[in-house]
Amino acid sequence: MSRREMKIHRNYLMHPEGSVMIETGNTKVICNATVQDSVPNFLRDSDEGWVTAEYAMLPRATNTRNRRESAAGKVSGRTAEIQRLIARSLRAVVDRRKMPGMSVVVDCDVIQADGGTRTASICGACVALHDAFNKMIEKGMIEENPMKEFVAAISVGIVNGKPVVDLCYEEDSQADVDFNIVMTESGKFVELQGTAEKNLFSRDELNQMIDAASGSIAEIIEYQKSVVL
Amino acid sequence: MSRREMKIHRNYLMHPEGSVMIETGNTKVICNATVQDSVPNFLRDSDEGWVTAEYAMLPRATNTRNRRESAAGKVSGRTAEIQRLIARSLRAVVDRRKMPGMSVVVDCDVIQADGGTRTASICGACVALHDAFNKMIEKGMIEENPMKEFVAAISVGIVNGKPVVDLCYEEDSQADVDFNIVMTESGKFVELQGTAEKNLFSRDELNQMIDAASGSIAEIIEYQKSVVL
Amino acid sequence: MSRREMKIHRNYLMHPEGSVMIETGNTKVICNATVQDSVPNFLRDSDEGWVTAEYAMLPRATNTRNRRESAAGKVSGRTAEIQRLIARSLRAVVDRRKMPGMSVVVDCDVIQADGGTRTASICGACVALHDAFNKMIEKGMIEENPMKEFVAAISVGIVNGKPVVDLCYEEDSQADVDFNIVMTESGKFVELQGTAEKNLFSRDELNQMIDAASGSIAEIIEYQKSVVL
Amino acid sequence: MSRREMKIHRNYLMHPEGSVMIETGNTKVICNATVQDSVPNFLRDSDEGWVTAEYAMLPRATNTRNRRESAAGKVSGRTAEIQRLIARSLRAVVDRRKMPGMSVVVDCDVIQADGGTRTASICGACVALHDAFNKMIEKGMIEENPMKEFVAAISVGIVNGKPVVDLCYEEDSQADVDFNIVMTESGKFVELQGTAEKNLFSRDELNQMIDAASGSIAEIIEYQKSVVL
Amino acid sequence: MSRREMKIHRNYLMHPEGSVMIETGNTKVICNATVQDSVPNFLRDSDEGWVTAEYAMLPRATNTRNRRESAAGKVSGRTAEIQRLIARSLRAVVDRRKMPGMSVVVDCDVIQADGGTRTASICGACVALHDAFNKMIEKGMIEENPMKEFVAAISVGIVNGKPVVDLCYEEDSQADVDFNIVMTESGKFVELQGTAEKNLFSRDELNQMIDAASGSIAEIIEYQKSVVL
Amino acid sequence: MSRREMKIHRNYLMHPEGSVMIETGNTKVICNATVQDSVPNFLRDSDEGWVTAEYAMLPRATNTRNRRESAAGKVSGRTAEIQRLIARSLRAVVDRRKMPGMSVVVDCDVIQADGGTRTASICGACVALHDAFNKMIEKGMIEENPMKEFVAAISVGIVNGKPVVDLCYEEDSQADVDFNIVMTESGKFVELQGTAEKNLFSRDELNQMIDAASGSIAEIIEYQKSVVL
């Protein structure tokens, strides 16, 4: 089974320095990059900037309504896990010494969910971040775009014994394994997160999944670059 | 100065029973209505259903980024005030005895803010709720649409001594008075909320503002109805 | 039906710079004004002071016991809404440039509730604030009383088709409309908050309610001034 | 130095089943007892009722303003400690088998603080609880007053080497030792809480403090009984 | 560089149904398994039991003191991520249909941290869970041990271009890549979590890391089994 | 009945400046002292240091599992009360002017509970604090050990009419009175906390309990000193 069509709409909203709506199948995520003229305390005396991310879903992005995390009074474990993943993926391709004293936070808000919201968030956030960096150059805040190369992510699973990429919600529920892979333009790995609570997977299956994912990520990065040019 | 153009997109997202994207000028709000097969405890032994609302903004809906309320661990006073206003406005036009044992919650999520987010939320939520009621009829949950008439809202202020409706963010900052008026199709008032922290207003100015608002609300309701038919 | 008797006791408690116990019918509110030698961050570089308010009820101020908000771990939407209303009403009559670098917070604690707690809070808070300003003059913190004129509030509703002011709890439950009006000594409006979740109201009824409220507020302000002199 | 004058005003507020304002010197506490027709889960299958207490201070009960615990989002350690003490003191004199399936919660709200707020709370709460039990008898909820005997409390300290009872705030700050003693009508101890962070105390000083406290508590209980009759 | 010595002490504490202290180098974790006679709501109508985990560190398990999460009022993102990982790893080797209506929660409390606390937690939790299952058999709660096979975990990184397993804190700080691998007795993968925020890794390096980890995990599982017999 | 055997293991963990595992019967507490190069705000302009304490239990320290306070989002009243008691007991024997600008926080984490966890915490914390002070001398942070004398604590109760010290959990449940006494090497009292919710106690019983406790505390302090030498 092949990857769902991806669409990236740049300059989606008027206020953010970088703003992207990314669609992959029925999954839709708004990725807004905000430039801030400060760094967290732990970097105060360094020559590095910072890149971070937050992730959330509209209550009715899914088939049944989820309680707002603001009403619950705390961020769920799942949300915390995903926003840490997005942030690390972005930082992996940024030379933070090229943005000293500055931060970018990328908000990924899922408007509609049909599987793959965290990987779509990474793909969209990369473009929003790239645009925000360009805005910083325009404003004379930095001289060079600190993004060293593009980064993208895809989910891959084993369905009926075969590797399938970019699982929609229904496939995801049927998959024996749920893997999220984040790679860069240069074909290196940033993150591998595979979990097989229901069905364990073998070394051979692992290799098949990585093969399938690598190809898809290469295609996505090609698309990201075509959109940005 | 005249009212900004309003656009209502129905069936905006795939999951909710009613889903509307409403735009008024640069303000954009997604209004999603979720049907629930239960009522809050205080209605458990009654023959009435319930309608409520929640309101939030994306962190970067505004010119500078706001901290997520989930990260802050609580809903702000402003948010609480607005979601109570939306909920009361909707309930004012619903005959809740026609939906016994059932609830609808309407989530109003501001994607982009340029003034008037609470009034846009009410206008969009009304249509989303109407659609959700129709979905309930289709599914055989209720027999008749419990919405007695349409409801809409508009902001009105005094700018340079003259009443101005539907203030955008910049006008709102310059206005001496900030008034939100909620009215129904039959020309009755549901809510009047006027605050003049900076400049007090006279009875005469009050009357002028109400006149201006009444006309605009009549136009909006005509538009809502044209969209739904 | 006429307004309930109002009694204002000044210098009610020993510690606060302004301390008032206000009674209107069976409703009793303690209003304590605290002077602080600092301003919130957003005013740090301005020449203006700040006035704010907090509101709470004793758990058994009402007929059944309410859970403490400290135990619940958060302030309810209703409380947030009321304390914002009180604060805006007070700021509307204060020239904050006459108290640069200083703040006053007025705590309104409802000891006994029988309707009209928010309007009684505003009436009492105005006097407590006035007294606190005089204390600031005595201490040489400011030169002139920053209060430009007095402010008062009253609730008004439609009961059996007629406007009734200063509703007690029982009348309030029967009223079709619930309106809170805040006006100044000079007859200008500060706040109008009307909600008619159960029964909508017409322009004519609105006018009748405002007429009734205006008269009552004039009387209250006369009483406030007699008390302060 | 002798004990400050104590005044107990019964039926202070209109709603609670028992309502007392207690003054001792400048310390003023409102003690409201609420009867509830249920017991906590851990007593659900027992034949015993429950008695508990909550304690709070108005923000400006003290010389400088304290942040509201509702705004802070949690109850402080000091508050938790005090309300547990009050509750245990009350339960010590109640035969809870005489109120099966029922609870009383006594809210002690300090209006003005000048030392001894926790001991005043216990003395006032005892009377409010006694009144609430009588109200329960009137309503036919119970047959007999479950209060076995009266309970009272006093603080005692060592000031300049001598035991002093009922310390006001200023004395308390100078005292080397801070002791709170809770005793019953029959001269038995319910609670002893002494802390000497600054100056340790000897067995001899302990005995002197207990002697002084015992006498004062006997006087207070005589007064409580005179008030109730 | 080779794996640090692992020591597992069974029956470490007296109360839990399974209680293990696991040491690997200087890292020490207490793993306590608690049997509960109930399941979470989402399993109420199923024939399956539940296994979950919680993770925490003593404030001074590390070189500098961390604030308690109870004082902070919430569980950090890191903690949430780790306890979800432990729980999934355990569930992957349990046939939950053999424990219908019952739950086991395994608490992993890090007493001393020197790298690899999450992988040590998984290794220790597996043994504690196994012991708890045996206790359930003894008590007649279940008939058969629901653990299908053992599970263990190890961290692996690239240090100076070479794969190194079981990194202590100092090595971990120097590693270019941080990988945690969870595998079963049968050589299948349960979880792979690799992150390379600082230095990306190639497919070849990935393979080397997996090779190194697989060998170590086989040794650990052999040790776990020797301890349990 | 006599006191249970106490064992103190020094240098229990590698990171803290003072680290003690204390056992008394089956009760086991880890006491870790952390030195910090700062003081709380209220001491910023003084010449005094600070000593404080925190207390917690592992979820399964007890016979049934307790919910983690981090998951509950707040510290319970019991925990708050205990950690304040430990902190005051330690400060009572420290000359804080000998550690200006510095703080020590002692974390008492109960690993296994069988009665007397708060008194064991005080006994262990005293030794951990003493060791931390010596570490501060070694590092040249202070010149002299600020601990003026040792402090220890014991629980004492009335069981079957006789005073019994160091109650285990089962005895504690049967005791009529529950008393915790904290005393110093010089035989002075620091804290007395007695509560008799179920059975009141007389002056004579009080004296018997204090006699029994005094003897035990003298023995414990002798043991603490032998361990430290």
CSV table of N, CA and C in Angstrom, one decimal, chain B residues 77-78 80-81 84 88 91-92 149 179 184 188-197 200-203 206-207 210-211, chain C residues 77-78 80-81 84 88 91-92 149 179 184 188-197 200-203 206-207 210-211:
chain,number,residue,atom,x,y,z
B,77,GLY,N,-9.5,33.6,33.1
B,77,GLY,CA,-10.7,34.2,33.3
B,77,GLY,C,-11.4,34.7,32.1
B,78,ARG,N,-10.6,35.2,31.1
B,78,ARG,CA,-11.2,35.6,29.8
B,78,ARG,C,-11.9,34.5,29.1
B,80,ALA,N,-13.0,31.6,30.4
B,80,ALA,CA,-14.1,31.2,31.1
B,80,ALA,C,-15.3,32.1,30.8
B,81,GLU,N,-15.1,33.4,30.8
B,81,GLU,CA,-16.1,34.4,30.5
B,81,GLU,C,-16.7,34.2,29.1
B,84,ARG,N,-18.8,30.8,28.6
B,84,ARG,CA,-20.1,30.9,29.3
B,84,ARG,C,-21.1,31.8,28.5
B,88,ARG,N,-24.6,30.4,26.9
B,88,ARG,CA,-25.9,30.9,27.2
B,88,ARG,C,-26.6,31.4,25.9
B,91,ARG,N,-28.2,28.4,24.2
B,91,ARG,CA,-29.3,27.8,25.0
B,91,ARG,C,-30.5,28.7,24.9
B,92,ALA,N,-30.3,30.0,24.7
B,92,ALA,CA,-31.5,30.9,24.6
B,92,ALA,C,-32.4,30.6,23.4
B,149,GLU,N,-35.1,29.5,16.9
B,149,GLU,CA,-34.8,30.6,15.9
B,149,GLU,C,-33.3,30.7,15.9
B,179,PHE,N,-18.7,46.8,23.2
B,179,PHE,CA,-20.0,46.3,23.5
B,179,PHE,C,-20.2,45.0,22.6
B,184,THR,N,-31.7,37.6,18.6
B,184,THR,CA,-32.3,36.5,17.8
B,184,THR,C,-33.0,37.0,16.6
B,188,LYS,N,-35.2,40.0,19.5
B,188,LYS,CA,-35.1,40.1,20.9
B,188,LYS,C,-33.6,40.0,21.3
B,189,PHE,N,-33.4,40.5,22.5
B,189,PHE,CA,-32.0,40.5,23.1
B,189,PHE,C,-31.8,39.2,23.9
B,190,VAL,N,-30.6,38.6,23.7
B,190,VAL,CA,-30.2,37.5,24.5
B,190,VAL,C,-29.2,38.0,25.6
B,191,GLU,N,-28.2,38.7,25.1
B,191,GLU,CA,-27.1,39.2,25.9
B,191,GLU,C,-26.7,40.6,25.5
B,192,LEU,N,-26.4,41.4,26.5
B,192,LEU,CA,-25.8,42.7,26.2
B,192,LEU,C,-24.6,42.8,27.2
B,193,GLN,N,-23.4,43.0,26.6
B,193,GLN,CA,-22.3,43.1,27.5
B,193,GLN,C,-21.5,44.3,27.1
B,194,GLY,N,-21.6,45.4,27.8
B,194,GLY,CA,-20.8,46.5,27.4
B,194,GLY,C,-19.9,46.9,28.5
B,195,THR,N,-18.7,47.3,28.2
B,195,THR,CA,-17.8,47.7,29.2
B,195,THR,C,-17.0,48.9,28.7
B,196,ALA,N,-16.8,49.9,29.6
B,196,ALA,CA,-16.2,51.2,29.2
B,196,ALA,C,-15.2,51.6,30.1
B,197,GLU,N,-14.2,50.7,30.3
B,197,GLU,CA,-13.2,50.9,31.3
B,197,GLU,C,-12.5,52.3,31.1
B,200,LEU,N,-16.5,56.3,29.7
B,200,LEU,CA,-17.9,56.0,30.0
B,200,LEU,C,-18.8,56.4,28.8
B,201,PHE,N,-19.9,55.8,28.8
B,201,PHE,CA,-20.8,56.2,27.6
B,201,PHE,C,-22.2,56.6,28.2
B,202,SER,N,-22.8,57.4,27.4
B,202,SER,CA,-24.1,58.0,27.8
B,202,SER,C,-25.3,57.2,27.3
B,203,ARG,N,-26.4,57.5,27.8
B,203,ARG,CA,-27.7,56.8,27.4
B,203,ARG,C,-27.8,56.9,25.9
B,206,LEU,N,-25.5,54.7,24.1
B,206,LEU,CA,-26.0,53.4,24.2
B,206,LEU,C,-27.0,53.1,23.1
B,207,ASN,N,-28.0,54.0,23.0
B,207,ASN,CA,-29.0,53.8,22.0
B,207,ASN,C,-28.5,53.7,20.6
B,210,ILE,N,-26.9,50.3,20.1
B,210,ILE,CA,-27.9,49.2,19.9
B,210,ILE,C,-28.5,49.3,18.6
B,211,ASP,N,-28.8,50.5,18.1
B,211,ASP,CA,-29.4,50.7,16.7
B,211,ASP,C,-28.5,50.0,15.7
C,77,GLY,N,-15.4,29.7,36.8
C,77,GLY,CA,-15.7,30.6,35.7
C,77,GLY,C,-16.5,31.8,36.3
C,78,ARG,N,-17.5,31.5,37.1
C,78,ARG,CA,-18.3,32.5,37.7
C,78,ARG,C,-17.5,33.5,38.5
C,80,ALA,N,-14.3,34.2,38.3
C,80,ALA,CA,-13.4,34.9,37.4
C,80,ALA,C,-14.2,36.0,36.7
C,81,GLU,N,-15.4,35.7,36.3
C,81,GLU,CA,-16.2,36.7,35.6
C,81,GLU,C,-16.5,37.9,36.5
C,84,ARG,N,-13.5,40.2,37.5
C,84,ARG,CA,-13.1,41.0,36.4
C,84,ARG,C,-14.1,42.2,36.3
C,88,ARG,N,-13.0,46.2,36.6
C,88,ARG,CA,-13.2,47.2,35.6
C,88,ARG,C,-14.0,48.3,36.0
C,91,ARG,N,-11.8,50.6,38.1
C,91,ARG,CA,-10.8,51.4,37.2
C,91,ARG,C,-11.5,52.5,36.4
C,92,ALA,N,-12.7,52.3,36.1
C,92,ALA,CA,-13.4,53.3,35.3
C,92,ALA,C,-13.5,54.6,35.9
C,149,GLU,N,-14.9,60.1,40.4
C,149,GLU,CA,-16.3,60.2,40.8
C,149,GLU,C,-16.7,58.8,41.4
C,179,PHE,N,-30.1,41.4,34.8
C,179,PHE,CA,-29.3,42.5,34.3
C,179,PHE,C,-28.5,43.1,35.4
C,184,THR,N,-22.0,55.7,37.0
C,184,THR,CA,-21.2,56.6,37.8
C,184,THR,C,-22.1,57.8,38.3
C,188,LYS,N,-23.2,58.3,33.7
C,188,LYS,CA,-22.7,57.5,32.6
C,188,LYS,C,-22.7,56.0,32.9
C,189,PHE,N,-22.7,55.2,31.8
C,189,PHE,CA,-22.6,53.8,32.0
C,189,PHE,C,-21.2,53.3,32.1
C,190,VAL,N,-20.9,52.4,32.9
C,190,VAL,CA,-19.6,51.7,33.0
C,190,VAL,C,-19.7,50.3,32.4
C,191,GLU,N,-20.7,49.6,32.9
C,191,GLU,CA,-20.9,48.2,32.4
C,191,GLU,C,-22.4,48.0,32.3
C,192,LEU,N,-22.8,47.2,31.3
C,192,LEU,CA,-24.1,46.7,31.2
C,192,LEU,C,-24.0,45.2,30.9
C,193,GLN,N,-24.5,44.4,31.7
C,193,GLN,CA,-24.4,43.0,31.5
C,193,GLN,C,-25.8,42.3,31.7
C,194,GLY,N,-26.4,42.0,30.6
C,194,GLY,CA,-27.8,41.4,30.7
C,194,GLY,C,-27.8,40.1,30.0
C,195,THR,N,-28.4,39.1,30.7
C,195,THR,CA,-28.5,37.8,30.1
C,195,THR,C,-29.9,37.3,30.2
C,196,ALA,N,-30.4,36.7,29.2
C,196,ALA,CA,-31.8,36.2,29.2
C,196,ALA,C,-31.9,34.8,28.7
C,197,GLU,N,-31.1,33.9,29.3
C,197,GLU,CA,-31.1,32.6,28.9
C,197,GLU,C,-32.5,32.0,28.8
C,200,LEU,N,-36.2,35.9,26.4
C,200,LEU,CA,-35.5,37.0,25.7
C,200,LEU,C,-36.3,38.3,26.1
C,201,PHE,N,-35.6,39.4,25.9
C,201,PHE,CA,-36.2,40.7,26.2
C,201,PHE,C,-36.2,41.6,25.0
C,202,SER,N,-37.2,42.5,25.0
C,202,SER,CA,-37.3,43.4,23.9
C,202,SER,C,-36.6,44.7,24.1
C,203,ARG,N,-36.5,45.5,23.1
C,203,ARG,CA,-35.9,46.9,23.2
C,203,ARG,C,-36.7,47.7,24.3
C,206,LEU,N,-35.8,46.5,27.7
C,206,LEU,CA,-34.5,47.0,28.0
C,206,LEU,C,-34.5,48.4,28.5
C,207,ASN,N,-35.3,49.3,27.8
C,207,ASN,CA,-35.3,50.7,28.2
C,207,ASN,C,-36.0,50.8,29.6
C,210,ILE,N,-33.4,49.9,32.2
C,210,ILE,CA,-32.3,50.9,32.4
C,210,ILE,C,-32.9,52.1,33.1
C,211,ASP,N,-34.1,52.5,32.9
C,211,ASP,CA,-34.7,53.6,33.6
C,211,ASP,C,-34.7,53.3,35.1
